[in-house]
PDB file of C-alpha atoms in Angstrom:
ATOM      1  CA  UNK A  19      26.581 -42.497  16.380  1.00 58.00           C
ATOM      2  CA  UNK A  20      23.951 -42.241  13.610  1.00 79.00           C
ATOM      3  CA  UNK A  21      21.473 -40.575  16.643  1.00 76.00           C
ATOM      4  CA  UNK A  22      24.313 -37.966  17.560  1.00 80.00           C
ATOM      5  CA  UNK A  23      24.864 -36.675  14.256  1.00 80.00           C
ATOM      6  CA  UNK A  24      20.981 -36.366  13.562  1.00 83.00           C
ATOM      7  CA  UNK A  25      20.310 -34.161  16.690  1.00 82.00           C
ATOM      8  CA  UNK A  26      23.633 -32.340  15.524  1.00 82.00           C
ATOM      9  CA  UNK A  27      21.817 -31.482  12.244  1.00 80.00           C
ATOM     10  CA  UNK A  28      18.475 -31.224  13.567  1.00 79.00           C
ATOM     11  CA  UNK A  29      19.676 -28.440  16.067  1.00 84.00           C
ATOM     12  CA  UNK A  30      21.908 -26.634  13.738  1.00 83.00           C
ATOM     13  CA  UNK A  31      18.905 -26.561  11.535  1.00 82.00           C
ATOM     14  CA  UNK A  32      16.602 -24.796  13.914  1.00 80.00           C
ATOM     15  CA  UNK A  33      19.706 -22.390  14.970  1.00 84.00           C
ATOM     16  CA  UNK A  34      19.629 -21.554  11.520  1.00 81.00           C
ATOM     17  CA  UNK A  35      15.672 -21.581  10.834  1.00 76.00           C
ATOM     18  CA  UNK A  36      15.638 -18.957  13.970  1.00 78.00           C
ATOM     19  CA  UNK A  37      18.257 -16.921  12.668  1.00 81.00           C
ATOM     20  CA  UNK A  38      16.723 -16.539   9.248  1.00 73.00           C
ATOM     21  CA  UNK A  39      13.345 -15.863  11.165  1.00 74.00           C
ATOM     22  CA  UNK A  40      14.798 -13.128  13.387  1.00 73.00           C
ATOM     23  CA  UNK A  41      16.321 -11.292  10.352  1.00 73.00           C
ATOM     24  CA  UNK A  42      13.087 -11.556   8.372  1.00 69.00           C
ATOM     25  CA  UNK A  43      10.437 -10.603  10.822  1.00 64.00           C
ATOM     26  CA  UNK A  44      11.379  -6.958  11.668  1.00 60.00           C
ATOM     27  CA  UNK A  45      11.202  -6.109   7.901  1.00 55.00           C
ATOM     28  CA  UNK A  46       7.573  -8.239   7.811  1.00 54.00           C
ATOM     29  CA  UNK A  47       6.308  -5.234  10.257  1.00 54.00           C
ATOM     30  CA  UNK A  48       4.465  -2.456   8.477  1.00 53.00           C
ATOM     31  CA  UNK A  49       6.617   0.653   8.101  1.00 52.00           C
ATOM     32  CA  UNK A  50       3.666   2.192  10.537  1.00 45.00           C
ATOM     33  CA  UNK A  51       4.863   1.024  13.285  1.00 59.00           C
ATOM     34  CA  UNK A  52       5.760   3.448  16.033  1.00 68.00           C
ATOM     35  CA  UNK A  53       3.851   6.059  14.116  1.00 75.00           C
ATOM     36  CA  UNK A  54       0.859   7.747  15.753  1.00 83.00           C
ATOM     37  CA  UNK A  55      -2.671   7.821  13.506  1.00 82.00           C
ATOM     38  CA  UNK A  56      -2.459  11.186  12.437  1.00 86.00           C
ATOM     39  CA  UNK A  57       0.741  10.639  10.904  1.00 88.00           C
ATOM     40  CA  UNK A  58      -0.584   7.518   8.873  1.00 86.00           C
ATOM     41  CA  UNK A  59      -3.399   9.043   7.709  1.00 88.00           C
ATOM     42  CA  UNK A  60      -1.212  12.605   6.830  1.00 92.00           C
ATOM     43  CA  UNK A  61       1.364  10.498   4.805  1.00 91.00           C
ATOM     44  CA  UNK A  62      -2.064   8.414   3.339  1.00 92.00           C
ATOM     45  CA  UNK A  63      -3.909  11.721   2.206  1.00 94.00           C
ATOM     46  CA  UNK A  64      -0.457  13.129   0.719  1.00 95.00           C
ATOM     47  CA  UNK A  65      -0.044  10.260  -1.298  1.00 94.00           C
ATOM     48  CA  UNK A  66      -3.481  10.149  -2.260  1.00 94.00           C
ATOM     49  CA  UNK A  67      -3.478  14.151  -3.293  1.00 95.00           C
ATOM     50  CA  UNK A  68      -0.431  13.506  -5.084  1.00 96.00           C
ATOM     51  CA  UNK A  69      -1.231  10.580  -7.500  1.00 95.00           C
ATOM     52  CA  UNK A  70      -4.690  12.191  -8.174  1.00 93.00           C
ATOM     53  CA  UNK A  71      -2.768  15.237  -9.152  1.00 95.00           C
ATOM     54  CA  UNK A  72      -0.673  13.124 -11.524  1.00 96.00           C
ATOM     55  CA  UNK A  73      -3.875  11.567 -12.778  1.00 95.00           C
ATOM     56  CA  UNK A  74      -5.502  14.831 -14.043  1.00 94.00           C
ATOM     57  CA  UNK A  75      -2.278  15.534 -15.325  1.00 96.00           C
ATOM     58  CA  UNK A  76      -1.790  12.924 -17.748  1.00 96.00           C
ATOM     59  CA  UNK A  77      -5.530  13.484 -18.550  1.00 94.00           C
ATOM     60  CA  UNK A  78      -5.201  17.103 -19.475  1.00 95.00           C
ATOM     61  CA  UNK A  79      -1.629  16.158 -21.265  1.00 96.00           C
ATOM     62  CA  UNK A  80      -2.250  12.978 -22.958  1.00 95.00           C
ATOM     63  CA  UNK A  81      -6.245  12.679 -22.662  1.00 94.00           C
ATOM     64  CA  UNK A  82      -8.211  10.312 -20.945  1.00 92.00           C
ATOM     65  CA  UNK A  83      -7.668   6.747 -22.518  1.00 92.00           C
ATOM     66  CA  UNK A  84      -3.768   7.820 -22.841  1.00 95.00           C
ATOM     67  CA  UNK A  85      -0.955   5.042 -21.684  1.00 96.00           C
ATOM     68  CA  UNK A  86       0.307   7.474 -19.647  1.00 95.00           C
ATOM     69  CA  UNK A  87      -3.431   8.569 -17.884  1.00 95.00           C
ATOM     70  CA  UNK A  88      -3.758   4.205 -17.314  1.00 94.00           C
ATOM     71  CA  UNK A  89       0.059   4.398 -15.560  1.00 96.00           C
ATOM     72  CA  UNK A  90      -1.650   6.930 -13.325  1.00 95.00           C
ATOM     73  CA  UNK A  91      -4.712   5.377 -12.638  1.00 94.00           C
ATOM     74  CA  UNK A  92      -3.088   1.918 -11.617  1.00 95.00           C
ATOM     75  CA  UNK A  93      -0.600   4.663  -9.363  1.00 96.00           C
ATOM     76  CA  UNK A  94      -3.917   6.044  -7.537  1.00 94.00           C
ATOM     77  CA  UNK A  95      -5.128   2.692  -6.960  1.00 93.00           C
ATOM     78  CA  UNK A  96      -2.010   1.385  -5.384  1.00 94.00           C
ATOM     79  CA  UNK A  97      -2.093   4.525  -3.299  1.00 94.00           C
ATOM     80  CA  UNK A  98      -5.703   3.696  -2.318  1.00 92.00           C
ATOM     81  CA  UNK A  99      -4.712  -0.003  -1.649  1.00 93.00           C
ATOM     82  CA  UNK A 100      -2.089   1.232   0.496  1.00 92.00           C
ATOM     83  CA  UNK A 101      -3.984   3.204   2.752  1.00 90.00           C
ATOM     84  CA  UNK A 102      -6.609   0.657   2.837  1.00 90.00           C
ATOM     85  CA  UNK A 103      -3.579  -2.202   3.695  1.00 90.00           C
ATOM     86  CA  UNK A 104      -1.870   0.232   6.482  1.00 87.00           C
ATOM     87  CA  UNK A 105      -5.330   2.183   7.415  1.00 86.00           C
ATOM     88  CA  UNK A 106      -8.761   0.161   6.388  1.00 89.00           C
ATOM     89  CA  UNK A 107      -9.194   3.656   5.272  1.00 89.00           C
ATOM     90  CA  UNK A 108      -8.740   5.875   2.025  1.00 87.00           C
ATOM     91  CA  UNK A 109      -8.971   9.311   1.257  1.00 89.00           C
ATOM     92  CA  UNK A 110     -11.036  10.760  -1.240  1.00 89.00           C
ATOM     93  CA  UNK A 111      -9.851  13.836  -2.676  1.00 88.00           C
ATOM     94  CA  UNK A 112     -12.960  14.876  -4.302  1.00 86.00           C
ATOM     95  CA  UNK A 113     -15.688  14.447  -1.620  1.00 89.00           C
ATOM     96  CA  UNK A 114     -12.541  15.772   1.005  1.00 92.00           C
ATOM     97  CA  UNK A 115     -13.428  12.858   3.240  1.00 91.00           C
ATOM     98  CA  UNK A 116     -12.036   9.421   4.354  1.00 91.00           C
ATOM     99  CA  UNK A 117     -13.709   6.308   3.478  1.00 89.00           C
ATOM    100  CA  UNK A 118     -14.229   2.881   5.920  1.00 88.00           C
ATOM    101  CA  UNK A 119     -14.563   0.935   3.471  1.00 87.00           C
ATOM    102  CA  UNK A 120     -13.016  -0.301   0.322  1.00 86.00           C
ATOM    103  CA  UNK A 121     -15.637   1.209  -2.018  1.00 84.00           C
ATOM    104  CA  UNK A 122     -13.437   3.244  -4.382  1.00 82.00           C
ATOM    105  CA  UNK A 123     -13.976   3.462  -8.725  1.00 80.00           C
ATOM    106  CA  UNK A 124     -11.042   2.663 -10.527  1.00 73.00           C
ATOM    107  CA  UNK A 125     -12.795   4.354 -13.046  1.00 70.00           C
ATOM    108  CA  UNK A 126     -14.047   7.911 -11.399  1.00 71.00           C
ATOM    109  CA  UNK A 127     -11.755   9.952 -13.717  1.00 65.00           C
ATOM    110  CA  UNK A 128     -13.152   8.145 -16.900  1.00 62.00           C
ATOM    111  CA  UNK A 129     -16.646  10.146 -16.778  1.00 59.00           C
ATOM    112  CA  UNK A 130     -17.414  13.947 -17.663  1.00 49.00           C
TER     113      UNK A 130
END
């Protein structure tokens, strides 16, 4: 009887284990999927555009060792990171180029 209501628990723990799995897996997948390379690297370059925009903002604003012009910099380099997590590429706003490989400077902005 002991056996029975093992198996019983083992098997309603797998039906389980699989259930959780199947609900967590399709929100595991990269929010890329399904979209095309040019679309990746559009929505990468926007992002990119836009939190270097916010950067020089807070510089010109605030100045250059502001709070607010570090919030931005840590903004552009999750931007960066992003592309480079989604992409293994990054776009550089400045040099209007992508990069293959992950040889951004945190601290391009800091210079005259």
């Amino acid at each position: 009887m002991d056996l029975r209501k093992t198996r019983f628990a083992v098997r309603s723990w797998l039906w389980s284990l699989g259930i959780v799995v199947a609900l967590v897996v399709p929100s595991a997948v990269p929010r890329a999927f399904g979209q095309s390379r040019e679309e990746i690297n559009e929505h990468c370059q926007r992002r990119v555009q836009h939190a270097e925009h916010e950067l020089h903002e807070a510089i010109e604003r605030h100045g250059r060792h502001s709070p607010e012009a570090d919030h931005e910099r840590r903004e552009l380099h999750e931007a960066r990171e992003q592309c480079w997590r989604e992409n293994h590429r990054w776009w550089d706003e400045h040099e209007q180029r992508w990069h293959d490989e992950r040889d951004w400077d945190d601290r391009d902005h800091d210079r005259d």
